Coordinates of C-alpha atoms in Angstrom, one line a residue:
X151 CA 211.3 96.2 -133.9
X152 CA 210.1 97.1 -130.3
X153 CA 212.3 97.4 -127.5
X154 CA 210.2 96.1 -123.9
X155 CA 210.6 95.0 -120.6
X156 CA 207.9 92.6 -119.6
X157 CA 207.3 92.3 -115.3
X158 CA 207.8 88.5 -113.7
X159 CA 206.7 88.5 -110.9
X160 CA 202.5 89.6 -112.9
X161 CA 203.5 89.3 -116.6
X162 CA 202.6 92.8 -117.0
X163 CA 204.3 94.6 -120.2
X164 CA 206.1 98.3 -118.9
X165 CA 207.1 100.5 -121.1
X166 CA 208.4 100.5 -125.2
X167 CA 210.9 101.5 -126.6
X168 CA 212.4 102.0 -130.1
X169 CA 215.3 100.8 -131.2
X170 CA 217.7 103.2 -132.9
X171 CA 217.5 104.3 -136.4
X172 CA 220.5 103.8 -139.0
X173 CA 220.7 108.0 -138.6
X174 CA 220.5 107.1 -134.7
X175 CA 223.1 105.0 -134.6
X176 CA 225.4 107.1 -136.4
X177 CA 224.8 109.7 -134.3
X178 CA 225.4 107.7 -131.4
X179 CA 229.0 106.9 -132.6
X180 CA 230.3 109.8 -133.6
X181 CA 228.5 111.2 -130.4
X182 CA 231.3 108.2 -128.5
X183 CA 234.1 109.1 -131.2
X184 CA 234.3 113.2 -130.6
X185 CA 233.9 112.1 -127.0
X186 CA 237.3 109.7 -126.5
X187 CA 239.6 112.8 -127.8
X188 CA 238.0 115.0 -125.2
X189 CA 237.6 111.8 -122.3
X190 CA 241.7 110.5 -123.0
X191 CA 242.7 113.7 -122.9
X192 CA 241.7 114.0 -119.0
X193 CA 243.2 113.5 -115.9
X194 CA 242.7 110.6 -113.3
X195 CA 241.6 113.2 -110.6
X196 CA 238.9 114.5 -113.1
X197 CA 237.6 111.2 -114.0
X198 CA 237.9 109.9 -109.8
X199 CA 235.5 113.0 -108.7
X200 CA 233.2 111.7 -111.5
X201 CA 233.2 108.5 -110.5
X202 CA 232.6 108.8 -107.2
X203 CA 229.6 111.3 -108.0
X204 CA 228.5 108.4 -109.9
X205 CA 229.0 106.2 -106.2
X206 CA 227.1 109.2 -104.2
X207 CA 224.1 109.1 -106.7
X208 CA 224.1 105.1 -106.3
X209 CA 224.0 105.3 -102.7
X210 CA 221.4 108.2 -102.4
X211 CA 218.8 106.7 -104.9
X212 CA 219.2 102.6 -104.4
X213 CA 216.2 101.6 -103.9
X214 CA 214.9 103.5 -106.2
X215 CA 217.0 101.4 -108.7
X216 CA 216.5 98.2 -106.4
X217 CA 212.7 98.6 -107.3
X218 CA 213.2 99.3 -111.5
X219 CA 215.4 95.8 -111.5
X220 CA 213.5 94.4 -109.6
X221 CA 210.2 94.9 -111.5
X222 CA 212.2 94.4 -114.7
X223 CA 213.7 91.1 -114.0
X224 CA 212.3 90.1 -110.7
X225 CA 215.3 89.5 -108.7
X226 CA 214.4 90.6 -104.4
X227 CA 214.2 93.2 -103.4
X228 CA 216.6 93.2 -100.7
X229 CA 218.9 91.5 -103.1
X230 CA 218.3 94.9 -106.0
X231 CA 219.2 97.6 -103.4
X232 CA 222.6 95.5 -102.9
X233 CA 223.6 95.5 -106.2
X234 CA 223.2 99.1 -106.1
X235 CA 225.3 99.3 -103.4
X236 CA 227.9 96.9 -104.2
X237 CA 228.0 98.8 -108.0
X238 CA 228.9 102.6 -106.0
X239 CA 231.6 100.4 -104.2
X240 CA 233.0 99.0 -107.4
X241 CA 232.6 102.8 -108.7
X242 CA 234.8 104.2 -105.9
X243 CA 237.2 101.4 -105.6
X244 CA 238.0 102.6 -109.3
X245 CA 238.1 106.3 -108.6
X246 CA 241.1 105.9 -105.9
X247 CA 243.1 102.9 -107.3
X248 CA 243.3 103.9 -111.0
X249 CA 245.6 106.2 -111.5
X250 CA 248.1 103.6 -109.5
X251 CA 247.1 100.5 -111.3
X252 CA 248.2 102.5 -115.2
X253 CA 250.8 104.5 -113.9
X254 CA 253.9 104.4 -116.3
X255 CA 256.2 101.5 -114.8
X256 CA 259.8 102.3 -115.1
X257 CA 262.0 99.2 -116.7
X258 CA 265.6 99.6 -116.5
X259 CA 267.3 98.8 -119.8
X260 CA 270.2 100.1 -121.2
X261 CA 268.8 103.3 -122.8
X262 CA 267.8 106.4 -120.6
X263 CA 264.3 105.8 -120.2
X264 CA 262.3 102.9 -120.4
X265 CA 258.7 102.3 -119.4
X266 CA 254.7 101.3 -119.7
X267 CA 252.8 102.7 -120.8
X268 CA 249.0 102.2 -120.5
X269 CA 246.6 104.5 -122.4
X270 CA 243.5 104.1 -123.6
X271 CA 241.8 102.0 -126.3
X272 CA 238.5 103.9 -127.5
X273 CA 234.7 103.3 -127.1
X274 CA 234.4 100.3 -126.0
X275 CA 230.8 98.2 -126.8
X276 CA 229.5 96.5 -123.4
X277 CA 226.8 93.5 -124.7
X278 CA 225.6 92.7 -121.2
X279 CA 222.9 90.3 -119.9
X280 CA 219.6 90.8 -117.6
X281 CA 220.6 89.0 -114.4
X282 CA 222.7 91.6 -112.4
X283 CA 221.6 95.0 -114.7
X284 CA 223.3 96.8 -112.6
X285 CA 226.6 95.3 -111.5
X286 CA 227.6 93.7 -114.9
X287 CA 227.7 97.0 -116.3
X288 CA 229.4 98.9 -113.6
X289 CA 232.0 96.3 -113.2
X290 CA 232.6 97.1 -116.7
X291 CA 232.2 100.5 -117.3
X292 CA 234.0 101.6 -114.0
X293 CA 237.7 100.8 -114.5
X294 CA 236.6 101.1 -118.9
X295 CA 235.9 105.5 -117.8
X296 CA 238.9 105.5 -115.0
X297 CA 241.3 103.9 -118.3
X298 CA 239.4 106.6 -120.2
X299 CA 237.8 104.8 -122.5
X300 CA 234.2 105.6 -123.3
X301 CA 232.0 103.5 -122.6
X302 CA 229.1 101.9 -125.7
X303 CA 226.0 99.4 -124.0
X304 CA 224.2 97.7 -125.6
X305 CA 222.2 95.7 -122.8
X306 CA 219.7 93.1 -123.2
X307 CA 216.4 93.7 -124.2
X308 CA 214.5 92.9 -120.8
X309 CA 216.2 95.1 -118.9
X310 CA 216.0 99.1 -120.7
X311 CA 214.9 100.6 -118.3
X312 CA 217.9 99.6 -116.2
X313 CA 220.1 100.7 -119.1
X314 CA 218.9 103.8 -119.9
X315 CA 218.9 104.5 -116.0
X316 CA 223.0 103.8 -115.9
X317 CA 223.4 106.3 -118.8
X318 CA 221.7 108.8 -116.8
X319 CA 223.1 108.2 -113.5
X320 CA 226.9 108.7 -115.1
X321 CA 225.3 112.4 -116.8
X322 CA 224.7 112.9 -113.7
X323 CA 228.2 112.9 -112.5
X324 CA 229.3 115.1 -114.3
X325 CA 231.3 112.5 -117.4
X326 CA 230.7 115.0 -120.3
X327 CA 228.0 113.8 -123.6
X328 CA 228.7 110.6 -125.4
X329 CA 230.9 109.5 -122.9
X330 CA 228.8 106.4 -121.9
X331 CA 225.6 105.5 -124.3
X332 CA 223.0 103.2 -124.0
X333 CA 222.4 101.9 -127.4
X334 CA 219.0 100.5 -127.1
X335 CA 219.3 98.4 -130.2
X336 CA 218.0 94.8 -131.3
X337 CA 220.4 91.7 -131.7
X338 CA 221.0 92.0 -135.7
X339 CA 222.4 95.5 -135.2
X340 CA 224.9 94.4 -133.6
X341 CA 227.5 93.1 -135.7
X342 CA 227.2 96.3 -137.5
X343 CA 228.5 98.1 -134.6
X344 CA 231.5 95.8 -134.0
X345 CA 232.4 96.3 -137.5
X346 CA 232.4 100.1 -137.1
X347 CA 236.1 101.4 -137.0
X348 CA 235.5 104.1 -134.4
X349 CA 234.8 101.2 -132.2
X350 CA 238.5 99.7 -130.6
X351 CA 236.9 96.1 -128.5
X352 CA 233.9 94.6 -126.9
X353 CA 233.1 92.8 -123.8
X354 CA 230.4 90.2 -123.0
X355 CA 228.9 89.1 -120.0
X356 CA 226.1 86.6 -121.3
X357 CA 226.1 82.8 -123.5
X358 CA 228.1 81.2 -125.4
X359 CA 226.4 81.4 -128.4
X360 CA 226.3 85.2 -127.3
X361 CA 230.0 84.9 -126.5
X362 CA 230.7 82.9 -129.7
X363 CA 229.1 85.4 -131.8
X364 CA 230.4 88.7 -130.4
X365 CA 234.0 87.1 -130.6
X366 CA 233.2 86.0 -133.7
X367 CA 232.9 89.2 -135.1
X368 CA 235.1 91.1 -133.1
X369 CA 237.9 88.9 -134.5
X370 CA 237.1 88.8 -137.9
X371 CA 238.0 92.8 -137.4
X372 CA 241.6 92.1 -135.4
X373 CA 239.5 93.6 -132.2
X374 CA 239.9 93.0 -128.7
X375 CA 237.2 91.3 -126.3
X376 CA 236.5 89.6 -123.1
X377 CA 234.2 86.8 -122.7
X378 CA 232.4 85.8 -119.3
X379 CA 230.3 83.1 -120.0
X380 CA 228.5 80.8 -119.1
X381 CA 229.2 78.3 -115.5
X382 CA 228.1 75.1 -114.0
X383 CA 230.1 75.8 -111.2
X384 CA 231.1 72.7 -109.3
X385 CA 230.2 72.5 -104.7
X386 CA 232.4 70.2 -103.4
X387 CA 232.3 69.0 -99.7
X388 CA 233.8 66.8 -98.2
X389 CA 233.8 64.5 -94.4
X390 CA 236.1 67.2 -92.6
X391 CA 233.3 69.7 -93.4
X392 CA 231.8 72.0 -91.6
X393 CA 228.6 70.7 -92.5
X394 CA 226.2 72.9 -90.9
X395 CA 228.0 76.3 -92.6
X396 CA 228.3 73.1 -95.8
X397 CA 225.0 73.2 -96.7
X398 CA 224.0 76.5 -95.0
X399 CA 225.8 77.8 -97.6
X400 CA 225.5 75.4 -100.6
X401 CA 221.4 77.0 -100.2
X402 CA 222.2 80.8 -100.3
X403 CA 224.8 79.6 -103.7
X404 CA 222.8 77.9 -105.3
X405 CA 219.5 80.0 -105.1
X406 CA 221.0 83.6 -105.4
X407 CA 219.3 85.9 -108.1
X408 CA 216.4 83.0 -107.8
X409 CA 219.5 81.0 -109.4
X410 CA 219.9 82.7 -112.0
X411 CA 223.7 83.7 -111.9
X412 CA 226.7 82.0 -114.4
X413 CA 229.0 81.5 -110.8
X414 CA 225.7 79.9 -108.9
X415 CA 226.6 76.3 -107.0
X416 CA 225.2 73.9 -109.9
X417 CA 226.8 71.0 -108.9
X418 CA 227.3 69.2 -106.0
X419 CA 229.9 66.9 -105.1
X420 CA 229.4 65.3 -101.7
X421 CA 231.8 62.7 -100.2
X422 CA 229.9 59.3 -99.5
X423 CA 230.5 59.9 -95.9
X424 CA 228.7 62.8 -95.1
X425 CA 226.6 62.5 -98.7
X426 CA 222.8 61.4 -97.0
X427 CA 223.2 64.1 -94.3
X428 CA 224.2 66.7 -96.7
X429 CA 221.0 65.7 -99.1
X430 CA 218.6 65.4 -96.3
X431 CA 219.8 68.3 -94.9
X432 CA 219.4 70.1 -98.1
X433 CA 216.1 69.2 -99.9
X434 CA 214.9 70.4 -96.4
X435 CA 216.0 74.3 -96.4
X436 CA 215.4 74.0 -99.8
X437 CA 211.6 73.2 -99.6
X438 CA 211.5 75.6 -96.5
X439 CA 212.5 78.9 -99.3
X440 CA 210.0 81.4 -99.3
X441 CA 209.0 81.8 -103.1
X442 CA 206.8 85.5 -104.1
X443 CA 206.3 88.2 -104.4
X444 CA 209.9 90.2 -105.0
X445 CA 209.1 93.3 -103.5
X446 CA 207.3 91.6 -100.1
X447 CA 210.9 91.0 -97.6
X448 CA 209.7 87.6 -96.8
X449 CA 210.1 85.9 -99.8
X450 CA 213.3 84.1 -100.6
X451 CA 213.0 83.4 -104.2
X452 CA 211.1 85.6 -107.4
X453 CA 210.2 84.4 -110.2
X454 CA 212.6 83.4 -113.8
X455 CA 213.0 86.3 -115.8
X456 CA 210.8 85.7 -118.4
X457 CA 208.3 82.8 -120.1
X458 CA 211.2 80.9 -122.2
X459 CA 213.6 81.4 -119.3
X460 CA 210.8 78.6 -117.0
X461 CA 210.7 76.5 -120.1
X462 CA 214.2 75.9 -120.5
X463 CA 214.7 75.1 -116.9
X464 CA 211.5 73.1 -116.4
X465 CA 213.0 71.1 -119.9
X466 CA 216.2 71.1 -118.6
X467 CA 214.6 69.1 -115.7
X468 CA 212.7 67.0 -116.9
X469 CA 214.3 65.8 -119.2
X470 CA 217.2 65.3 -116.6
X471 CA 214.6 63.1 -114.9
X472 CA 214.3 60.8 -118.1
X473 CA 217.2 59.7 -117.9
X474 CA 217.3 58.6 -114.6
X475 CA 217.7 61.3 -112.4
X476 CA 215.6 61.6 -108.9
X477 CA 213.5 64.6 -108.3
X478 CA 213.9 65.1 -104.3
X479 CA 211.5 68.5 -104.4
X480 CA 210.2 71.1 -106.7
X481 CA 209.4 70.0 -110.3
X482 CA 207.0 71.9 -110.7
X483 CA 206.3 75.5 -111.7
X484 CA 204.0 77.4 -109.9
X485 CA 200.2 78.2 -111.3
X486 CA 199.4 81.2 -112.1
X487 CA 200.6 84.9 -113.5
X488 CA 204.5 85.6 -113.5
X489 CA 207.4 83.1 -113.8
X490 CA 208.1 81.6 -110.8
X491 CA 210.0 77.9 -110.5
X492 CA 210.0 76.1 -107.2
X493 CA 213.6 75.7 -105.1
X494 CA 214.7 72.4 -106.5
X495 CA 216.6 69.2 -105.7
X496 CA 217.2 66.7 -108.3
X497 CA 219.6 63.3 -106.7
X498 CA 221.8 60.0 -109.2
X499 CA 222.4 63.0 -112.1
X500 CA 224.5 60.6 -114.9
X501 CA 226.0 61.5 -117.6
X502 CA 224.7 62.8 -121.2
X503 CA 221.3 64.1 -119.2
X504 CA 220.9 68.1 -119.6
X505 CA 221.4 68.6 -115.3
X506 CA 225.1 67.1 -116.0
X507 CA 226.1 68.9 -119.2
X508 CA 224.9 71.9 -119.2
X509 CA 224.5 74.9 -117.4
X510 CA 221.4 75.0 -116.1
X511 CA 219.5 78.8 -115.1
X512 CA 217.1 78.7 -112.4
X513 CA 217.1 78.0 -108.6
X514 CA 217.9 73.8 -109.7
X515 CA 220.1 72.0 -107.8
X516 CA 222.3 68.4 -108.8
X517 CA 223.5 65.9 -106.5
X518 CA 226.1 63.6 -107.3
X519 CA 227.7 61.0 -104.6
X520 CA 231.7 60.5 -104.4
X521 CA 234.2 58.2 -102.7
X522 CA 237.2 60.7 -102.0
X523 CA 238.9 63.3 -103.5
X524 CA 240.4 62.1 -106.6
X525 CA 236.9 61.4 -108.0
X526 CA 235.2 64.9 -107.1
X527 CA 238.6 67.5 -108.6
X528 CA 237.6 64.7 -112.4
X529 CA 233.9 64.9 -111.6
X530 CA 234.6 68.9 -111.0
X531 CA 236.4 69.2 -114.1
X532 CA 234.4 67.0 -116.0
X533 CA 232.9 70.1 -117.8
X534 CA 232.6 72.4 -120.7
X535 CA 232.3 75.4 -118.3
X536 CA 235.1 76.8 -116.0
X537 CA 234.5 79.7 -114.1
X538 CA 233.8 79.4 -110.7
X539 CA 234.6 76.4 -107.7
X540 CA 234.1 75.7 -104.3
X541 CA 235.3 73.4 -102.7
X542 CA 234.7 72.9 -98.3
X543 CA 237.3 70.6 -96.2
X544 CA 238.9 71.5 -93.0
X545 CA 242.1 69.5 -94.4
X546 CA 245.4 71.5 -95.6
X547 CA 246.1 68.8 -97.8
X548 CA 243.2 68.9 -99.9
X549 CA 242.1 72.5 -99.8
X550 CA 245.7 72.2 -101.9
X551 CA 244.9 69.6 -104.7
X552 CA 241.8 72.1 -104.9
X553 CA 243.5 75.1 -105.2
X554 CA 246.0 73.1 -107.7
X555 CA 243.6 70.5 -109.8
X556 CA 240.5 72.6 -110.0
X557 CA 240.2 74.1 -113.5
X558 CA 238.4 77.1 -112.8
X559 CA 239.2 81.1 -113.4
X560 CA 238.3 80.7 -109.2
X561 CA 238.9 78.5 -106.3
X562 CA 236.6 79.0 -102.7
X563 CA 238.0 77.0 -99.8
X564 CA 234.9 76.8 -97.2
X565 CA 233.4 80.1 -98.7
X566 CA 230.2 80.9 -101.5
X567 CA 231.8 81.9 -104.8
X568 CA 231.1 86.0 -104.9
X569 CA 233.0 88.9 -107.0
X570 CA 234.9 91.2 -105.6
X571 CA 236.5 94.7 -106.8
X572 CA 239.3 94.4 -105.8
X573 CA 240.3 90.7 -107.1
X574 CA 240.4 89.7 -111.5
X575 CA 237.3 87.7 -111.9
X576 CA 237.1 85.3 -115.3
X577 CA 237.0 81.5 -116.2
X578 CA 238.5 79.4 -118.4
X579 CA 237.6 76.2 -121.2
X580 CA 233.6 77.1 -122.0
X581 CA 233.2 79.8 -119.7
X582 CA 235.4 82.7 -121.9
X583 CA 238.2 84.4 -121.3
X584 CA 240.2 88.3 -120.6
X585 CA 239.2 89.1 -116.9
X586 CA 237.1 91.7 -115.1
X587 CA 237.6 93.9 -111.7
X588 CA 241.4 93.8 -110.0
X589 CA 244.3 95.8 -111.6
X590 CA 244.1 93.2 -114.3
X591 CA 240.6 94.1 -115.3
X592 CA 241.8 97.8 -116.2
X593 CA 244.4 96.4 -118.3
X594 CA 242.2 94.4 -120.5
X595 CA 241.1 97.5 -122.7
X596 CA 244.2 99.4 -122.2
X597 CA 247.6 100.5 -125.7
X598 CA 250.1 98.5 -123.7
X599 CA 252.6 100.5 -124.7
X600 CA 256.5 100.2 -124.8
X601 CA 258.7 103.6 -124.7
X602 CA 262.1 103.7 -125.1
X603 CA 263.9 107.4 -125.1
X604 CA 267.7 108.5 -125.5
X605 CA 268.5 111.5 -124.6

């Protein structure tokens, strides 16, 4: 079955690629196995040199890569270029710190010498999404390759150009042939790759259904997985919050990446004392955003990535309204070519509706009024997800409550949830398990080996 991108701004078809056949896939897996034998024997200094070169390529060609991203999945060009810059940052971070993160750790025991060693596992399959087509890959690849593993990328089918460009970046950076390969595969072929004994582990960023399928298959093969799945992040505003800052960041946090981000704020939980003012300002700002061509620097919101995604978002909005939610702005798909959906705000969202129970992967904000911090925390945690959370308050006691009691992998106080190479990233509950980034991310795909020596 052909793999082809479609420009979400114009609905025009892009280049078409054929999925790997069985013989071609076997060749790639064999190459990964032989590449790992060489890669694991290389030094941290050698890997760091190549990873730094990858960062330099990204920085030098960031506009070209940004245009490629925008043409395949629709994010505003400025956002795409910033994504490339962030990829360069994570490459440099692990080039500088991997040797320290994975250095042998001496432990005092009764032996002459005891220590913990961190050693690579082998080829790791990365099943990656389209919404951050460069960043999601590089935040896996930079630590994985610096640890001595090799990478096999099964990217989303609507961003094949990005997938091939990333493979080319690592090749041009100097990594040996086979150290990082893009596998253009149909979804049905992924299970066979997971079953292959040469593949040691897997990581996935994507939907619950995809994560469950990959984790289930990997589990049946007793292989390690890391999952970063969906989110319905709460954005809590208390009476003592800086309302100007909270509203401004709320709009950015909901519409980042055209609203297609797992860690985008989606449920806005606002204390009664400031609710009316927050709602008014949020609606005004959301309504003023410019929807249009993502290549135009004046555009705030580009198209959603596919026609199916836009259709799904609109079905969730209409079903929520039918269940009792009030539509305050937006809610009507843009006419004409492309997959545009306007910034939308829903209020009076109740249990049982999609806006309450599900993740909406588009620029749709759901508003909730609460009487105090206890109700805010209860509502924030009343979800199957637990990826990120943002709470706005100047009260130190309230800040500590949110840090302690919010069920999420990340809690940001008076700030927007974001990923940072220096800090671990991941969630709890049905948002997945394991961590990316920081020291914890590079240690996910290593053999943590105990060594005791008597002389």
